CSV table of C-alpha atoms in Angstrom, one decimal:
chain,number,residue,atom,x,y,z
A,1,MET,CA,-25.5,7.8,-49.2
A,2,ALA,CA,-25.7,10.1,-46.3
A,3,LYS,CA,-24.6,10.5,-42.6
A,4,VAL,CA,-27.0,8.9,-40.2
A,5,ARG,CA,-27.3,9.1,-36.4
A,6,GLY,CA,-28.0,6.4,-33.9
A,7,THR,CA,-28.1,6.0,-30.0
A,8,GLY,CA,-27.0,3.0,-28.1
A,9,PHE,CA,-26.5,2.3,-24.6
A,10,ALA,CA,-24.8,-0.3,-22.3
A,11,ALA,CA,-24.9,-0.9,-18.5
A,12,VAL,CA,-22.1,-2.7,-16.5
A,13,ASN,CA,-21.8,-3.9,-13.1
A,14,TYR,CA,-18.3,-4.7,-12.0
A,15,PRO,CA,-16.6,-6.4,-9.1
A,16,THR,CA,-14.1,-5.2,-7.1
A,17,GLY,CA,-11.4,-7.6,-6.4
A,18,MET,CA,-11.5,-11.3,-7.7
A,19,HIS,CA,-9.7,-14.7,-7.4
A,20,LEU,CA,-12.8,-15.7,-5.2
A,21,GLY,CA,-11.0,-13.7,-2.6
A,22,GLY,CA,-7.8,-14.5,-1.0
A,23,ASP,CA,-5.8,-11.9,-2.8
A,24,PRO,CA,-4.3,-9.7,0.2
A,25,THR,CA,-2.7,-6.4,0.5
A,26,GLN,CA,-0.6,-5.3,3.4
A,27,SER,CA,0.5,-1.8,4.6
A,28,LEU,CA,3.0,-0.6,6.9
A,29,ILE,CA,3.1,3.0,8.4
A,30,HIS,CA,5.8,4.4,10.5
A,31,MET,CA,6.1,7.8,12.0
A,32,THR,CA,9.5,9.8,11.2
A,33,PRO,CA,11.2,12.1,13.8
A,34,ALA,CA,9.8,15.0,12.0
A,35,GLY,CA,6.4,13.9,12.7
A,36,ASP,CA,5.4,12.7,9.2
A,37,PHE,CA,4.1,9.3,8.5
A,38,VAL,CA,5.6,6.9,5.8
A,39,VAL,CA,3.1,4.5,4.2
A,40,THR,CA,5.0,1.7,2.8
A,41,MET,CA,3.2,-0.5,0.2
A,42,ALA,CA,4.1,-2.7,-2.7
A,43,SER,CA,1.1,-1.8,-4.5
A,44,VAL,CA,1.6,0.1,-7.7
A,45,ASP,CA,0.3,3.5,-8.8
A,46,LEU,CA,0.3,3.4,-12.5
A,47,GLY,CA,-1.2,6.9,-12.9
A,48,GLN,CA,-4.8,6.3,-11.5
A,49,GLY,CA,-3.7,8.2,-8.5
A,50,LEU,CA,-3.3,5.6,-5.8
A,51,ARG,CA,-0.8,7.4,-4.0
A,52,THR,CA,-3.0,10.4,-3.6
A,53,VAL,CA,-5.8,8.3,-2.5
A,54,LEU,CA,-3.8,6.3,0.0
A,55,ALA,CA,-2.4,9.4,1.5
A,56,GLN,CA,-5.8,10.8,2.0
A,57,ILE,CA,-7.1,7.6,3.6
A,58,ALA,CA,-3.9,7.5,5.9
A,59,ALA,CA,-4.5,11.2,6.8
A,60,GLU,CA,-8.2,10.7,7.6
A,61,THR,CA,-7.6,7.6,9.7
A,62,LEU,CA,-4.6,9.0,11.7
A,63,GLY,CA,-6.4,12.3,12.1
A,64,VAL,CA,-3.3,14.3,10.6
A,65,PRO,CA,-2.5,16.7,7.7
A,66,TYR,CA,-2.5,15.2,4.4
A,67,GLU,CA,0.6,17.0,3.5
A,68,SER,CA,2.3,15.0,6.4
A,69,ILE,CA,1.8,11.6,4.7
A,70,VAL,CA,4.4,10.1,2.3
A,71,VAL,CA,3.5,7.1,0.2
A,72,GLU,CA,6.2,4.8,-0.9
A,73,THR,CA,4.9,2.4,-3.5
A,74,ALA,CA,5.9,-0.4,-5.7
A,75,ASP,CA,8.9,-2.0,-4.1
A,76,THR,CA,7.8,-5.8,-4.3
A,77,ASP,CA,11.2,-6.5,-3.0
A,78,THR,CA,11.1,-4.8,0.2
A,79,GLY,CA,7.5,-3.6,0.6
A,80,PRO,CA,4.6,-5.5,2.5
A,81,HIS,CA,2.9,-7.9,0.0
A,82,CYS,CA,0.3,-6.8,-2.5
A,83,THR,CA,-1.3,-9.0,-4.9
A,84,GLY,CA,-1.1,-6.4,-7.5
A,85,THR,CA,-2.9,-3.5,-9.0
A,86,PHE,CA,-5.6,-5.2,-11.1
A,87,ALA,CA,-9.2,-6.1,-11.0
A,88,SER,CA,-10.2,-2.6,-9.7
A,89,ARG,CA,-9.0,-3.9,-6.4
A,90,THR,CA,-6.3,-1.4,-4.9
A,91,THR,CA,-8.1,1.5,-3.6
A,92,HIS,CA,-10.3,-1.2,-2.0
A,93,ARG,CA,-7.7,-3.7,-0.8
A,94,ALA,CA,-4.6,-1.3,-0.2
A,95,GLY,CA,-7.0,1.3,1.1
A,96,ASN,CA,-8.5,-1.2,3.7
A,97,ALA,CA,-4.8,-2.2,4.7
A,98,VAL,CA,-3.8,1.4,4.9
A,99,VAL,CA,-6.9,1.9,7.3
A,100,MET,CA,-5.9,-0.8,9.6
A,101,ALA,CA,-2.2,0.2,9.7
A,102,ALA,CA,-3.1,3.8,10.5
A,103,GLN,CA,-5.6,2.8,13.3
A,104,GLU,CA,-2.6,1.0,14.9
A,105,ALA,CA,-0.2,3.8,14.4
A,106,ARG,CA,-2.8,6.3,15.7
A,107,LYS,CA,-3.3,4.2,18.9
A,108,ALA,CA,0.6,4.4,19.3
A,109,MET,CA,0.8,8.1,18.7
A,110,LEU,CA,-2.2,8.9,21.2
A,111,GLU,CA,-0.4,6.8,23.9
A,112,VAL,CA,2.7,8.9,23.8
A,113,ALA,CA,0.6,12.1,23.6
A,114,GLY,CA,-1.2,10.9,26.7
A,115,GLU,CA,2.0,10.5,28.5
A,116,LEU,CA,2.9,14.1,27.3
A,117,LEU,CA,-0.3,15.5,28.4
A,118,GLU,CA,-0.9,13.1,31.6
A,119,ALA,CA,-4.1,11.9,30.3
A,120,SER,CA,-5.6,8.7,29.1
A,121,PRO,CA,-5.2,8.0,25.2
A,122,GLU,CA,-9.0,7.5,25.2
A,123,ASP,CA,-9.5,11.2,26.2
A,124,LEU,CA,-7.6,12.5,23.4
A,125,GLU,CA,-8.7,13.5,20.0
A,126,THR,CA,-7.0,15.1,16.8
A,127,ASP,CA,-7.6,18.2,15.1
A,128,GLY,CA,-6.6,17.0,11.8
A,129,ASP,CA,-4.1,20.0,11.7
A,130,GLY,CA,-1.2,18.3,13.4
A,131,ASN,CA,-2.5,18.8,17.0
A,132,ILE,CA,-3.8,16.3,19.5
A,133,HIS,CA,-5.8,17.7,22.6
A,134,ILE,CA,-7.8,16.5,25.4
A,135,LYS,CA,-11.4,16.2,24.4
A,136,GLY,CA,-13.2,19.5,25.0
A,137,VAL,CA,-10.1,21.1,26.4
A,138,ALA,CA,-8.4,22.7,23.3
A,139,GLU,CA,-5.7,24.3,25.3
A,140,LYS,CA,-4.4,21.1,26.6
A,141,SER,CA,-2.6,20.4,23.5
A,142,VAL,CA,0.4,18.8,22.0
A,143,SER,CA,1.6,18.9,18.2
A,144,VAL,CA,2.1,15.8,16.3
A,145,GLY,CA,5.7,16.9,15.8
A,146,GLU,CA,6.3,17.1,19.6
A,147,VAL,CA,4.9,13.5,20.0
A,148,ALA,CA,7.5,12.3,17.3
A,149,GLY,CA,10.3,13.9,19.1
A,150,ALA,CA,9.3,12.4,22.4
A,151,ALA,CA,8.5,9.2,21.1
A,152,HIS,CA,12.0,8.9,19.4
A,153,PHE,CA,14.3,10.7,21.6
A,154,GLY,CA,12.6,10.9,25.0
A,155,TYR,CA,10.7,7.4,25.5
A,156,GLY,CA,12.4,5.3,22.9
A,157,LYS,CA,9.3,4.1,21.3
A,158,THR,CA,8.1,3.5,17.7
A,159,ILE,CA,5.1,5.1,16.4
A,160,ALA,CA,3.9,2.6,13.8
A,161,GLY,CA,1.2,0.4,12.4
A,162,ARG,CA,0.5,-2.9,10.5
A,163,GLY,CA,-2.5,-3.5,8.1
A,164,ALA,CA,-3.2,-6.7,6.3
A,165,TYR,CA,-6.6,-6.8,4.4
A,166,LEU,CA,-7.5,-10.3,3.1
A,167,LYS,CA,-10.9,-11.3,2.0
A,168,PRO,CA,-11.2,-15.0,2.7
A,169,PRO,CA,-11.0,-17.1,-0.2
A,170,SER,CA,-14.4,-18.5,-1.2
A,171,PRO,CA,-14.4,-21.6,-3.3
A,172,MET,CA,-17.2,-22.3,-5.5
A,173,ASP,CA,-19.7,-24.9,-4.4
A,174,PRO,CA,-19.3,-27.8,-7.0
A,175,GLU,CA,-23.1,-28.6,-6.8
A,176,THR,CA,-24.7,-25.1,-6.9
A,177,GLY,CA,-21.8,-23.0,-8.3
A,178,GLU,CA,-22.4,-20.7,-5.4
A,179,CYS,CA,-19.6,-18.6,-4.2
A,180,ASP,CA,-18.6,-14.9,-3.2
A,181,PRO,CA,-16.2,-14.0,-5.6
A,182,ASP,CA,-15.8,-10.4,-5.1
A,183,SER,CA,-15.8,-7.8,-2.3
A,184,THR,CA,-18.5,-5.3,-3.8
A,185,GLN,CA,-19.6,-4.3,-7.2
A,186,ALA,CA,-19.6,-0.8,-8.9
A,187,HIS,CA,-22.3,-0.1,-11.7
A,188,ALA,CA,-22.7,2.3,-14.6
A,189,CYS,CA,-24.5,2.9,-17.7
A,190,THR,CA,-23.3,4.7,-20.9
A,191,VAL,CA,-25.5,6.3,-23.6
A,192,VAL,CA,-23.8,7.1,-26.8
A,193,GLU,CA,-24.8,9.1,-30.1
A,194,VAL,CA,-22.9,8.2,-33.0
A,195,GLU,CA,-22.9,9.7,-36.8
A,196,VAL,CA,-22.2,7.1,-39.5
A,197,ASP,CA,-21.1,8.1,-42.9
A,198,THR,CA,-22.8,5.5,-45.1
A,199,GLU,CA,-20.6,6.3,-48.0
A,200,THR,CA,-17.1,6.1,-46.3
A,201,GLY,CA,-18.0,3.6,-43.3
A,202,MET,CA,-16.5,6.1,-40.7
A,203,VAL,CA,-18.0,6.4,-37.5
A,204,GLU,CA,-18.1,9.5,-35.3
A,205,VAL,CA,-18.9,9.5,-31.6
A,206,ILE,CA,-20.8,12.6,-31.3
A,207,ASP,CA,-21.9,12.6,-27.6
A,208,MET,CA,-21.2,10.3,-24.6
A,209,LYS,CA,-23.0,10.4,-21.4
A,210,SER,CA,-22.2,8.2,-18.4
A,211,VAL,CA,-23.7,7.6,-14.9
A,212,TYR,CA,-21.6,5.7,-12.3
A,213,GLU,CA,-22.1,4.4,-8.9
A,214,VAL,CA,-18.7,3.7,-7.5
A,215,GLY,CA,-19.3,3.8,-3.7
A,216,GLN,CA,-18.0,6.7,-1.7
A,217,GLN,CA,-15.6,8.6,-4.0
A,218,VAL,CA,-12.1,8.9,-2.2
A,219,ASN,CA,-11.2,11.6,-4.8
A,220,PRO,CA,-13.9,12.8,-7.3
A,221,ASP,CA,-11.4,14.5,-9.6
A,222,LEU,CA,-9.5,11.2,-9.9
A,223,VAL,CA,-12.5,9.2,-10.4
A,224,LYS,CA,-13.5,11.6,-13.2
A,225,GLY,CA,-10.2,11.3,-14.8
A,226,GLN,CA,-10.7,7.5,-14.9
A,227,ILE,CA,-14.2,7.9,-16.5
A,228,VAL,CA,-12.8,10.4,-19.2
A,229,GLY,CA,-9.8,8.4,-19.8
A,230,GLY,CA,-11.8,5.1,-20.1
A,231,SER,CA,-14.5,6.8,-22.4
A,232,TRP,CA,-11.6,7.6,-24.8
A,233,MET,CA,-10.3,3.8,-24.4
A,234,GLY,CA,-13.6,2.7,-25.1
A,235,ILE,CA,-13.9,4.6,-28.3
A,236,GLY,CA,-10.3,3.2,-29.3
A,237,HIS,CA,-11.4,-0.3,-28.8
A,238,ALA,CA,-14.8,0.2,-30.3
A,239,LEU,CA,-13.7,1.8,-33.5
A,240,TYR,CA,-9.9,1.6,-34.2
A,241,GLU,CA,-7.6,-0.4,-32.0
A,242,THR,CA,-6.7,-4.1,-32.7
A,243,THR,CA,-3.5,-6.1,-32.7
A,244,ALA,CA,-5.1,-8.5,-35.3
A,245,PRO,CA,-6.7,-6.3,-38.2
A,246,GLY,CA,-6.9,-9.4,-40.3
A,247,TYR,CA,-8.2,-11.6,-37.4
A,248,PRO,CA,-8.3,-14.7,-37.5
A,249,ALA,CA,-5.2,-14.1,-39.6
A,250,ILE,CA,-2.4,-12.9,-37.1
A,251,ASP,CA,-0.4,-11.2,-39.7
A,252,PRO,CA,-0.1,-8.4,-40.8
A,253,ALA,CA,0.0,-7.2,-37.1
A,254,PRO,CA,0.6,-3.6,-36.3
A,255,VAL,CA,4.1,-3.2,-34.8
A,256,ASP,CA,4.3,0.6,-34.1
A,257,PHE,CA,2.2,3.7,-33.6
A,258,GLN,CA,2.0,4.4,-37.4
A,259,ASN,CA,0.0,1.2,-37.9
A,260,TYR,CA,-1.8,0.8,-34.6
A,261,LEU,CA,-4.5,3.1,-35.0
A,262,GLN,CA,-6.2,4.9,-32.0
A,263,PRO,CA,-8.2,8.0,-31.5
A,264,GLY,CA,-6.6,11.4,-30.7
A,265,ALA,CA,-8.0,14.6,-29.3
A,266,ALA,CA,-9.8,15.1,-32.5
A,267,GLU,CA,-11.9,12.0,-31.9
A,268,MET,CA,-12.8,12.8,-28.4
A,269,PRO,CA,-16.5,13.9,-28.0
A,270,ASP,CA,-17.9,15.8,-25.0
A,271,VAL,CA,-17.9,13.4,-22.4
A,272,THR,CA,-20.4,14.0,-19.5
A,273,CYS,CA,-20.5,11.8,-16.5
A,274,GLU,CA,-22.5,11.8,-13.1
A,275,VAL,CA,-21.3,9.8,-10.2
A,276,LEU,CA,-23.7,8.6,-7.7
A,277,GLU,CA,-22.5,7.6,-4.2
A,278,TYR,CA,-23.6,4.5,-2.3
A,279,PRO,CA,-20.8,3.7,0.2
A,280,ALA,CA,-19.9,0.0,0.2
A,281,GLU,CA,-19.9,-1.8,3.4
A,282,SER,CA,-16.5,-3.5,2.9
A,283,GLY,CA,-14.8,-0.5,1.3
A,284,PRO,CA,-12.4,1.8,2.9
A,285,TYR,CA,-14.5,4.8,3.8
A,286,GLY,CA,-17.2,3.3,1.6
A,287,GLY,CA,-14.9,3.1,-1.7
A,288,LYS,CA,-15.3,0.7,-4.6
A,289,GLY,CA,-13.2,0.2,-7.5
A,290,VAL,CA,-13.6,2.2,-10.6
A,291,GLY,CA,-10.3,1.7,-12.5
A,292,GLU,CA,-11.3,-1.0,-15.3
A,293,MET,CA,-15.1,-0.5,-15.6
A,294,VAL,CA,-14.7,2.6,-17.4
A,295,THR,CA,-14.0,1.0,-20.8
A,296,ASN,CA,-16.6,-1.7,-20.4
A,297,GLY,CA,-19.7,0.3,-20.9
A,298,PRO,CA,-18.6,2.8,-23.8
A,299,ILE,CA,-17.7,-0.1,-26.1
A,300,PRO,CA,-20.9,-2.0,-26.6
A,301,ALA,CA,-22.8,1.5,-26.2
A,302,ILE,CA,-21.1,2.5,-29.3
A,303,VAL,CA,-21.5,-0.6,-31.2
A,304,ASN,CA,-25.3,-0.6,-30.3
A,305,ALA,CA,-25.3,3.0,-31.5
A,306,ILE,CA,-23.9,2.2,-34.8
A,307,ASN,CA,-26.4,-0.8,-35.1
A,308,ASN,CA,-29.3,1.6,-34.2
A,309,ALA,CA,-28.0,4.1,-36.9
A,310,LEU,CA,-27.9,1.6,-39.8
A,311,ASP,CA,-30.5,-1.0,-38.7
A,312,VAL,CA,-27.9,-3.7,-38.8
A,313,ARG,CA,-26.3,-6.1,-36.1
A,314,ILE,CA,-22.6,-5.7,-36.0
A,315,THR,CA,-21.2,-7.9,-33.2
A,316,GLN,CA,-17.5,-7.5,-33.7
A,317,ILE,CA,-14.9,-4.9,-32.6
A,318,PRO,CA,-13.3,-2.7,-33.8
A,319,VAL,CA,-16.0,-1.6,-36.1
A,320,THR,CA,-13.9,-0.1,-38.9
A,321,PRO,CA,-15.2,1.4,-41.9
A,322,GLU,CA,-14.6,-1.9,-43.9
A,323,VAL,CA,-17.0,-3.5,-41.2
A,324,VAL,CA,-19.6,-0.8,-41.6
A,325,LEU,CA,-19.6,-1.0,-45.3
A,326,ARG,CA,-19.8,-4.9,-45.3
A,327,ALA,CA,-22.7,-4.8,-42.9
A,328,LEU,CA,-24.4,-2.3,-45.1
A,329,ASP,CA,-23.7,-4.6,-48.2
A,330,GLU,CA,-25.0,-7.5,-46.6
A,331,LYS,CA,-28.1,-5.7,-45.5
A,332,LYS,CA,-28.6,-4.7,-49.1
A,333,ALA,CA,-28.2,-8.1,-50.2
A,334,GLN,CA,-30.7,-9.5,-48.0
A,335,ALA,CA,-33.2,-6.9,-49.0
A,336,GLY,CA,-32.7,-7.7,-52.6
A,337,ALA,CA,-33.0,-11.6,-51.8
B,1,MET,CA,33.5,5.2,-36.5
B,2,GLU,CA,35.3,7.3,-33.6
B,3,ASP,CA,33.5,9.2,-30.9
B,4,LYS,CA,33.4,12.9,-31.4
B,5,LEU,CA,33.3,16.1,-29.3
B,6,ILE,CA,30.2,18.5,-30.2
B,7,ARG,CA,28.9,21.5,-28.5
B,8,LEU,CA,25.3,22.0,-27.9
B,9,ALA,CA,23.3,25.0,-26.6
B,10,VAL,CA,20.8,23.4,-24.2
B,11,ASN,CA,18.4,25.2,-21.8
B,12,GLY,CA,20.7,28.4,-22.1
B,13,ARG,CA,24.0,26.6,-21.4
B,14,ASP,CA,26.8,25.8,-23.7
B,15,GLU,CA,27.5,21.8,-23.3
B,16,ALA,CA,30.4,20.1,-24.7
B,17,VAL,CA,29.5,16.4,-25.0
B,18,VAL,CA,31.5,13.4,-26.6
B,19,ILE,CA,29.0,11.3,-28.7
B,20,GLN,CA,29.1,8.5,-31.1
B,21,PRO,CA,28.4,9.4,-34.8
B,22,LEU,CA,24.6,9.2,-35.5
B,23,ALA,CA,23.7,9.4,-31.8
B,24,THR,CA,20.3,11.2,-31.7
B,25,LEU,CA,19.6,14.3,-29.7
B,26,GLN,CA,17.4,12.3,-27.6
B,27,ASP,CA,20.1,9.9,-26.4
B,28,VAL,CA,22.3,12.9,-25.8
B,29,LEU,CA,19.9,14.7,-23.9
B,30,ARG,CA,19.1,11.7,-21.8
B,31,ASP,CA,22.2,9.8,-21.4
B,32,LYS,CA,24.9,12.6,-21.5
B,33,LEU,CA,23.0,15.5,-20.2
B,34,GLU,CA,20.6,13.8,-17.9
B,35,LEU,CA,17.9,15.8,-18.9
B,36,ASN,CA,15.2,12.8,-18.3
B,37,ALA,CA,12.1,14.7,-19.1
B,38,VAL,CA,12.8,14.0,-22.6
B,39,LYS,CA,11.2,10.5,-22.7
B,40,SER,CA,12.0,7.5,-24.9
B,41,GLY,CA,8.7,6.4,-26.1
B,42,CYS,CA,8.7,4.8,-29.7
B,43,GLY,CA,12.1,5.7,-30.9
B,44,GLN,CA,10.5,6.3,-34.6
B,45,GLY,CA,8.6,9.6,-34.5
B,46,GLY,CA,5.0,8.1,-33.7
B,47,CYS,CA,4.4,9.1,-30.2
B,48,GLY,CA,5.8,12.6,-29.4
B,49,SER,CA,7.1,11.8,-25.9
B,50,CYS,CA,10.5,13.0,-26.9
B,51,SER,CA,9.5,16.6,-28.2
B,52,VAL,CA,11.7,19.3,-27.6
B,53,LEU,CA,12.2,22.7,-29.2
B,54,VAL,CA,15.1,23.6,-31.4
B,55,ASP,CA,15.2,27.3,-32.0
B,56,GLY,CA,11.6,27.6,-30.9
B,57,GLU,CA,10.2,24.9,-33.3
B,58,LEU,CA,8.7,21.6,-32.0
B,59,GLN,CA,11.1,18.7,-32.8
B,60,LEU,CA,11.3,15.0,-32.3
B,61,SER,CA,14.5,14.5,-30.6
B,62,CYS,CA,14.6,10.9,-31.6
B,63,LEU,CA,14.6,11.7,-35.2
B,64,THR,CA,17.3,14.5,-34.9
B,65,LEU,CA,21.1,13.8,-35.1
B,66,ALA,CA,22.8,15.5,-32.2
B,67,GLU,CA,25.5,16.7,-34.4
B,68,ARG,CA,23.1,18.4,-37.1
B,69,VAL,CA,21.7,20.5,-34.4
B,70,GLY,CA,24.6,23.0,-34.5
B,71,ASP,CA,24.4,26.2,-33.0
B,72,ALA,CA,20.6,25.9,-32.6
B,73,GLU,CA,19.2,26.5,-29.0
B,74,VAL,CA,17.6,23.3,-27.7
B,75,THR,CA,15.0,23.6,-25.0
B,76,THR,CA,13.6,20.7,-23.0
B,77,LEU,CA,10.9,20.6,-20.2
B,78,GLU,CA,13.7,21.2,-17.6
B,79,GLY,CA,14.5,24.5,-19.6
B,80,LEU,CA,11.1,26.2,-19.4
B,81,ASN,CA,12.2,28.0,-16.2
B,82,GLU,CA,15.5,28.8,-15.1
B,83,THR,CA,14.8,28.4,-11.2
B,84,ASN,CA,12.7,25.2,-11.9
B,85,ALA,CA,9.5,27.1,-10.8
B,86,ILE,CA,6.3,25.8,-12.2
B,87,VAL,CA,5.2,28.1,-15.3
B,88,PRO,CA,1.6,28.8,-15.8
B,89,LEU,CA,1.4,26.1,-18.8
B,90,GLN,CA,2.6,23.6,-16.2
B,91,GLN,CA,0.2,24.7,-13.7
B,92,ALA,CA,-2.7,24.5,-15.8
B,93,PHE,CA,-1.8,21.0,-16.6
B,94,ILE,CA,-1.7,20.3,-12.7
B,95,GLU,CA,-5.2,21.9,-12.3
B,96,ASN,CA,-6.8,20.1,-15.0
B,97,TYR,CA,-5.4,16.6,-14.0
B,98,ALA,CA,-3.9,16.5,-17.6
B,99,ALA,CA,-1.5,13.9,-16.5
B,100,GLN,CA,-2.0,10.3,-15.2
B,101,CYS,CA,1.0,8.0,-15.6
B,102,GLY,CA,2.9,11.1,-16.8
B,103,TYR,CA,5.0,9.5,-19.6
B,104,CYS,CA,3.5,11.8,-22.4
B,105,THR,CA,3.2,14.8,-20.3
B,106,ALA,CA,6.7,16.6,-20.9
B,107,GLY,CA,6.4,16.0,-24.7
B,108,MET,CA,2.8,17.5,-24.4
B,109,VAL,CA,3.9,20.7,-22.3
B,110,MET,CA,6.7,21.3,-25.1
B,111,ALA,CA,4.0,20.7,-27.9
B,112,ALA,CA,1.5,23.1,-26.1
B,113,LYS,CA,4.6,25.6,-25.5
B,114,ALA,CA,5.6,25.5,-29.2
B,115,LEU,CA,1.8,26.2,-30.1
B,116,LEU,CA,1.1,28.9,-27.7
B,117,ASP,CA,4.4,30.6,-28.5
B,118,ARG,CA,3.3,31.1,-32.2
B,119,ASN,CA,-0.3,31.3,-31.4
B,120,PRO,CA,-1.3,32.7,-28.1
B,121,ALA,CA,-4.9,32.4,-28.6
B,122,PRO,CA,-5.7,29.0,-30.3
B,123,SER,CA,-9.0,27.6,-31.0
B,124,ARG,CA,-10.0,24.2,-29.9
B,125,ASP,CA,-9.4,23.0,-33.3
B,126,GLU,CA,-6.0,24.4,-33.3
B,127,ILE,CA,-5.0,23.1,-30.0
B,128,VAL,CA,-6.1,19.7,-31.2
B,129,GLU,CA,-4.0,20.0,-34.4
B,130,GLY,CA,-1.2,21.3,-32.2
B,131,LEU,CA,-1.0,18.3,-30.0
B,132,SER,CA,-1.8,15.7,-32.8
B,133,GLY,CA,1.7,14.2,-32.7
B,134,ASN,CA,1.7,13.6,-29.3
B,135,LEU,CA,-0.1,10.2,-28.0
B,136,CYS,CA,-1.6,9.9,-24.5
B,137,ARG,CA,-3.0,6.4,-23.4
B,138,CYS,CA,-4.4,7.5,-20.0
B,139,THR,CA,-6.4,10.6,-19.9
B,140,GLY,CA,-8.4,10.6,-23.0
B,141,PHE,CA,-6.9,14.1,-24.3
B,142,ALA,CA,-9.8,16.2,-22.9
B,143,PRO,CA,-8.0,17.2,-19.8
B,144,ILE,CA,-5.0,18.1,-21.9
B,145,VAL,CA,-6.9,20.2,-24.4
B,146,ARG,CA,-8.4,22.1,-21.4
B,147,ALA,CA,-5.3,22.8,-19.7
B,148,VAL,CA,-3.8,24.3,-22.9
B,149,GLN,CA,-7.1,26.4,-23.1
B,150,GLN,CA,-6.6,27.5,-19.6
B,151,ALA,CA,-3.0,28.3,-20.1
B,152,ALA,CA,-3.9,30.3,-23.3
B,153,GLN,CA,-6.5,32.4,-21.0
B,154,ALA,CA,-4.1,32.9,-18.2
B,155,LEU,CA,-1.5,34.0,-20.5
B,156,SER,CA,-3.8,36.5,-22.2
B,157,ASP,CA,-4.9,37.7,-18.9
B,158,THR,CA,-1.2,38.3,-17.6
B,159,GLY,CA,0.3,39.2,-21.1
B,160,GLU,CA,3.1,36.8,-20.1
B,161,GLU,CA,4.7,34.4,-22.5
B,162,ALA,CA,3.8,30.5,-22.1
B,163,SER,CA,6.9,30.2,-20.0
């Protein structure tokens, strides 16, 4: 009996968006009298950082400071339609909708600024710090706040924009199976080293290295957060977590955190990740989705590493100590037969 | 059983609250005093999201009867700083992206504060042990551990307390 080590890897390519297309997200943007912009969405930020990402995209497109963007999310009663936060689609779908809405709002903003500066809107540019000036003539300038005041109280105009991003539905050809199911694909590969105790069956993930290709990262820190969190989730699914430990028997099922095993900080190895950026043609500023795929690579990579360590072929998850010990027993029996 | 009046010392204030017998500290803090940084996760001591300090000791408010707290001083996340300013420990959580959905965060911060108050220079293993009663489903724990390490370093640099 001993502790043995093994290495495994897995690769994933992951679609952004689904439903064969036809899953739209819309966005509305309006300027307040103070010169801020409110981005109204029904899309949901469930911790992945969507509000941050959409504020970045709106600020970039409008040409105004990030701090002047307020993103309202998640009210499906009153917000513009969003199919939902799933399928790693929201940065892409909602981001594209925000780009469209921000372009329209920027046009309206520059029209008012043009009246104030007695210039054609086409001759104006934003400095990203809250000012609009005539191209090449920085001193012929007006602040975004002044534009807001003039629009609201001088000209009686709204500065607003609408965005609707829809990838057209792509039904499958019944003869060939051909269809265009997603908007773009992200890619990743994960390499894992494990140590397996052949006496207890316990598996420890020693090291996890991943490389991801997720288009242009809109926010690299948030992307890293998804990758590290997903690595932990992968360890959980690969080694601990199940709602049916006696599968195919449904009972006994864990009903609380005392019985639903999951890894803690102690089980988290050093996670190293590299991110390659190949901007997607269809993405907002080249972005793809990264939300779900971060769990997909680590799981098979861990199981492969266990198989490599023990010279067995386990094909189920989670690989609990019992699964490890049964696989070793089977291997022993086959060797003896 | 009839409602009863109890007194609690919470975040430096004396509070008089009418509670139902057997009400948990969690329910009183959230529903009577509107201290909603105290999260209601599992309600059975399994997740740590309701963590508060009682006389400086980390305690699960969901398993604590409010009327048994007596004169002890209760501290919730809202009580880390009188002026609601961000304290160094919270700043470390922010800078390390140690929150995603945020549901565990207040409890994590309280667990980290309890740890740093009794051990200002914890090893990585001691941090892991100190946070072991608190579950996170988003971050993979690594950013949280890093945040506590950074906070400990910042505190040793400035000689301040955790909050």
